[in-house]
Structures are given as C-alpha cells and as structure tokens.
PDB file of C-alpha atoms in Angstrom:
ATOM      1  CA  MET A   1       0.000   0.000   0.000  1.00 57.00           C
ATOM      2  CA  LYS A   2       1.363   3.390  -1.011  1.00 67.00           C
ATOM      3  CA  THR A   3       1.452   6.018   1.736  1.00 74.00           C
ATOM      4  CA  GLU A   4       0.603   9.647   1.075  1.00 77.00           C
ATOM      5  CA  SER A   5       3.085  12.328   2.026  1.00 73.00           C
ATOM      6  CA  PRO A   6       1.780  15.316   3.967  1.00 71.00           C
ATOM      7  CA  PHE A   7       1.134  18.652   2.233  1.00 71.00           C
ATOM      8  CA  ALA A   8       4.419  20.113   3.448  1.00 72.00           C
ATOM      9  CA  CYS A   9       7.720  20.841   1.762  1.00 78.00           C
ATOM     10  CA  VAL A  10      10.551  18.440   2.513  1.00 78.00           C
ATOM     11  CA  MET A  11      12.999  21.248   3.165  1.00 78.00           C
ATOM     12  CA  ASN A  12      16.178  19.152   3.080  1.00 86.00           C
ATOM     13  CA  ALA A  13      15.268  17.315  -0.160  1.00 87.00           C
ATOM     14  CA  ILE A  14      17.037  19.909  -2.316  1.00 87.00           C
ATOM     15  CA  GLU A  15      20.772  20.280  -1.753  1.00 91.00           C
ATOM     16  CA  PRO A  16      21.634  23.584  -0.028  1.00 90.00           C
ATOM     17  CA  ALA A  17      23.687  24.778  -3.022  1.00 93.00           C
ATOM     18  CA  GLN A  18      20.689  24.206  -5.324  1.00 93.00           C
ATOM     19  CA  ARG A  19      18.039  25.999  -3.234  1.00 91.00           C
ATOM     20  CA  ALA A  20      18.788  29.607  -4.212  1.00 93.00           C
ATOM     21  CA  PRO A  21      19.121  28.809  -7.953  1.00 95.00           C
ATOM     22  CA  HIS A  22      15.895  26.750  -7.782  1.00 94.00           C
ATOM     23  CA  HIS A  23      14.012  29.622  -6.158  1.00 92.00           C
ATOM     24  CA  ALA A  24      15.438  32.108  -8.682  1.00 95.00           C
ATOM     25  CA  ASN A  25      14.428  29.835 -11.588  1.00 95.00           C
ATOM     26  CA  ALA A  26      10.915  29.397 -10.172  1.00 94.00           C
ATOM     27  CA  LYS A  27      10.531  33.140  -9.677  1.00 94.00           C
ATOM     28  CA  ALA A  28      11.708  33.914 -13.248  1.00 93.00           C
ATOM     29  CA  LEU A  29       9.567  31.122 -14.682  1.00 94.00           C
ATOM     30  CA  PHE A  30       6.315  32.054 -12.946  1.00 93.00           C
ATOM     31  CA  ALA A  31       6.869  35.739 -13.721  1.00 91.00           C
ATOM     32  CA  LYS A  32       6.250  34.738 -17.363  1.00 91.00           C
ATOM     33  CA  VAL A  33       2.828  33.194 -16.705  1.00 92.00           C
ATOM     34  CA  SER A  34       0.282  34.794 -19.012  1.00 91.00           C
ATOM     35  CA  LYS A  35      -2.807  32.924 -17.827  1.00 92.00           C
ATOM     36  CA  ILE A  36      -3.827  30.748 -14.864  1.00 93.00           C
ATOM     37  CA  VAL A  37      -6.637  28.232 -15.157  1.00 94.00           C
ATOM     38  CA  GLU A  38      -8.147  26.392 -12.220  1.00 94.00           C
ATOM     39  CA  LEU A  39      -8.289  22.645 -12.792  1.00 94.00           C
ATOM     40  CA  GLU A  40     -10.358  20.097 -10.962  1.00 92.00           C
ATOM     41  CA  ASN A  41      -7.223  18.865  -9.183  1.00 93.00           C
ATOM     42  CA  GLY A  42      -4.846  21.849  -9.355  1.00 94.00           C
ATOM     43  CA  PHE A  43      -3.923  24.755 -11.609  1.00 95.00           C
ATOM     44  CA  GLY A  44      -2.735  25.250 -15.173  1.00 95.00           C
ATOM     45  CA  PHE A  45      -0.108  27.910 -15.824  1.00 95.00           C
ATOM     46  CA  CYS A  46       0.180  29.184 -19.389  1.00 95.00           C
ATOM     47  CA  PHE A  47       3.433  30.464 -20.839  1.00 91.00           C
ATOM     48  CA  ASP A  48       3.537  32.146 -24.216  1.00 78.00           C
ATOM     49  CA  ASP A  49       5.973  30.507 -26.607  1.00 69.00           C
ATOM     50  CA  ASP A  50       9.460  31.238 -25.276  1.00 78.00           C
ATOM     51  CA  PRO A  51      12.537  29.206 -26.249  1.00 82.00           C
ATOM     52  CA  ASN A  52      13.717  28.985 -22.614  1.00 90.00           C
ATOM     53  CA  VAL A  53      10.474  27.916 -20.952  1.00 94.00           C
ATOM     54  CA  LEU A  54      10.754  24.169 -21.585  1.00 94.00           C
ATOM     55  CA  ALA A  55      14.286  23.981 -20.186  1.00 94.00           C
ATOM     56  CA  ARG A  56      13.288  26.081 -17.163  1.00 95.00           C
ATOM     57  CA  LEU A  57      10.216  23.898 -16.567  1.00 97.00           C
ATOM     58  CA  ALA A  58      12.336  20.736 -16.692  1.00 96.00           C
ATOM     59  CA  GLU A  59      14.776  22.288 -14.206  1.00 96.00           C
ATOM     60  CA  PHE A  60      11.928  23.384 -11.942  1.00 96.00           C
ATOM     61  CA  ILE A  61      10.197  19.997 -11.969  1.00 97.00           C
ATOM     62  CA  THR A  62      13.438  18.065 -11.412  1.00 96.00           C
ATOM     63  CA  LEU A  63      13.931  19.751  -8.039  1.00 95.00           C
ATOM     64  CA  GLU A  64      10.359  20.610  -7.049  1.00 94.00           C
ATOM     65  CA  LYS A  65       9.296  16.946  -7.180  1.00 94.00           C
ATOM     66  CA  LEU A  66      11.883  16.244  -4.484  1.00 93.00           C
ATOM     67  CA  CYS A  67      10.563  18.738  -1.960  1.00 90.00           C
ATOM     68  CA  CYS A  68       6.875  18.380  -2.901  1.00 89.00           C
ATOM     69  CA  PRO A  69       6.399  14.679  -3.742  1.00 91.00           C
ATOM     70  CA  PHE A  70       2.605  15.055  -3.655  1.00 91.00           C
ATOM     71  CA  PHE A  71       2.601  17.285  -6.781  1.00 93.00           C
ATOM     72  CA  GLY A  72       1.834  15.925 -10.234  1.00 95.00           C
ATOM     73  CA  PHE A  73       3.391  17.756 -13.186  1.00 97.00           C
ATOM     74  CA  ILE A  74       2.130  17.828 -16.762  1.00 97.00           C
ATOM     75  CA  ILE A  75       3.824  19.859 -19.482  1.00 96.00           C
ATOM     76  CA  GLU A  76       1.629  20.492 -22.503  1.00 95.00           C
ATOM     77  CA  VAL A  77       2.961  22.118 -25.673  1.00 93.00           C
ATOM     78  CA  GLU A  78       0.370  23.454 -28.090  1.00 91.00           C
ATOM     79  CA  PRO A  79       1.053  22.962 -31.808  1.00 91.00           C
ATOM     80  CA  GLU A  80       2.086  25.632 -34.314  1.00 88.00           C
ATOM     81  CA  GLY A  81       4.165  27.651 -31.856  1.00 85.00           C
ATOM     82  CA  GLY A  82       1.300  27.911 -29.397  1.00 88.00           C
ATOM     83  CA  ALA A  83       1.445  28.248 -25.660  1.00 91.00           C
ATOM     84  CA  ILE A  84       3.230  25.968 -23.231  1.00 95.00           C
ATOM     85  CA  TRP A  85       1.304  24.859 -20.147  1.00 96.00           C
ATOM     86  CA  LEU A  86       2.420  23.532 -16.804  1.00 97.00           C
ATOM     87  CA  LYS A  87      -0.382  21.714 -15.060  1.00 97.00           C
ATOM     88  CA  LEU A  88       0.436  21.424 -11.374  1.00 96.00           C
ATOM     89  CA  THR A  89      -1.877  18.851  -9.841  1.00 95.00           C
ATOM     90  CA  GLY A  90      -2.336  16.522  -6.920  1.00 93.00           C
ATOM     91  CA  ARG A  91      -4.778  14.692  -4.743  1.00 91.00           C
ATOM     92  CA  ARG A  92      -7.782  16.229  -3.045  1.00 91.00           C
ATOM     93  CA  GLY A  93      -6.798  19.198  -0.906  1.00 89.00           C
ATOM     94  CA  VAL A  94      -3.675  20.192  -2.854  1.00 91.00           C
ATOM     95  CA  LYS A  95      -5.096  23.404  -4.337  1.00 92.00           C
ATOM     96  CA  PRO A  96      -4.648  25.554  -1.195  1.00 92.00           C
ATOM     97  CA  PHE A  97      -1.049  24.374  -0.979  1.00 90.00           C
ATOM     98  CA  ILE A  98      -0.404  25.269  -4.634  1.00 93.00           C
ATOM     99  CA  ARG A  99      -2.019  28.682  -4.079  1.00 92.00           C
ATOM    100  CA  ALA A 100       0.275  29.333  -1.113  1.00 91.00           C
ATOM    101  CA  GLU A 101       3.469  27.948  -2.657  1.00 89.00           C
ATOM    102  CA  ILE A 102       3.188  29.550  -6.095  1.00 90.00           C
ATOM    103  CA  GLY A 103       1.666  32.717  -4.633  1.00 89.00           C
ATOM    104  CA  GLU A 104       4.750  33.058  -2.433  1.00 89.00           C
ATOM    105  CA  ILE A 105       7.041  32.513  -5.431  1.00 87.00           C
ATOM    106  CA  ILE A 106       5.329  35.168  -7.558  1.00 83.00           C
ATOM    107  CA  GLY A 107       4.687  37.534  -4.661  1.00 85.00           C
ATOM    108  CA  ARG A 108       0.949  37.812  -5.226  1.00 83.00           C
ATOM    109  CA  PRO A 109      -2.166  35.662  -4.911  1.00 85.00           C
ATOM    110  CA  ILE A 110      -2.979  33.183  -7.664  1.00 85.00           C
ATOM    111  CA  VAL A 111      -5.971  34.511  -9.564  1.00 82.00           C
ATOM    112  CA  PRO A 112      -7.342  32.002 -12.087  1.00 81.00           C
ATOM    113  CA  THR A 113      -8.779  33.429 -15.293  1.00 79.00           C
ATOM    114  CA  GLY A 114     -10.937  30.387 -15.969  1.00 66.00           C
ATOM    115  CA  PHE A 115     -11.753  26.783 -15.075  1.00 63.00           C
ATOM    116  CA  GLU A 116     -11.099  23.581 -17.019  1.00 61.00           C
ATOM    117  CA  SER A 117     -11.406  19.904 -16.232  1.00 52.00           C
ATOM    118  CA  VAL A 118      -8.262  17.845 -16.721  1.00 45.00           C
TER     119      VAL A 118
END
C-alpha cells in the first residue's frame, strides 16, 4: 500500500547549493505566466511561446518533485508555436497548498482566469 506524504515541503530534499538557484528559476519562470486556469485537481499555468520555458520547466520539476512529492506535473505544448502549459496537480486538498506555494514565489495571490477539467 502506497502512503501519502503530507502537504508540506521536505525542506532538506534539495541540496543547499541548489536551493537559491531553484528559487530564482521558479521566480523567473512564474513571472512569465500569461494565464492561470483552475483545474479540478490543481492549476494550469500558461506560458507564451518562449525558447527557454521548456528547459526552465524541466529544471523546476526536477527539483520541485523532491521537496513536494505530492505534486503531479504535466507539461503540454500546443502545436504551431502555441502556448506551453504547466499543469500542477495533486490529490484532493492540494489546491490551497499550490495557491500558497506559487503565490509566495510570484509575490501575489494566484488569480485564475478560468476553469477547465483535466
């Protein structure tokens, strides 16, 4: 039987030397969000086509999954040079945690511009 981790960051999961660069990457990445959509089980963050976004998302997810093992991550790339989406999801009850965590990163509350089902 798989146990569920609590909705709390595992602070020592990211090496000390990686923490500041991870936070800086997250801050730069989420500053480029053009749209936020509330999902049934999380939030979708839209990034306009930018050649650096995919690499930054991969970097972000590589470390974020260590400290927040209860997050699910989906990267969606629209065709024809369209938007890139990060869908940050999880089990029931994760949305308030995402609001707090990402809101702290971007320095403002998360305000969805719409709602979609996954």
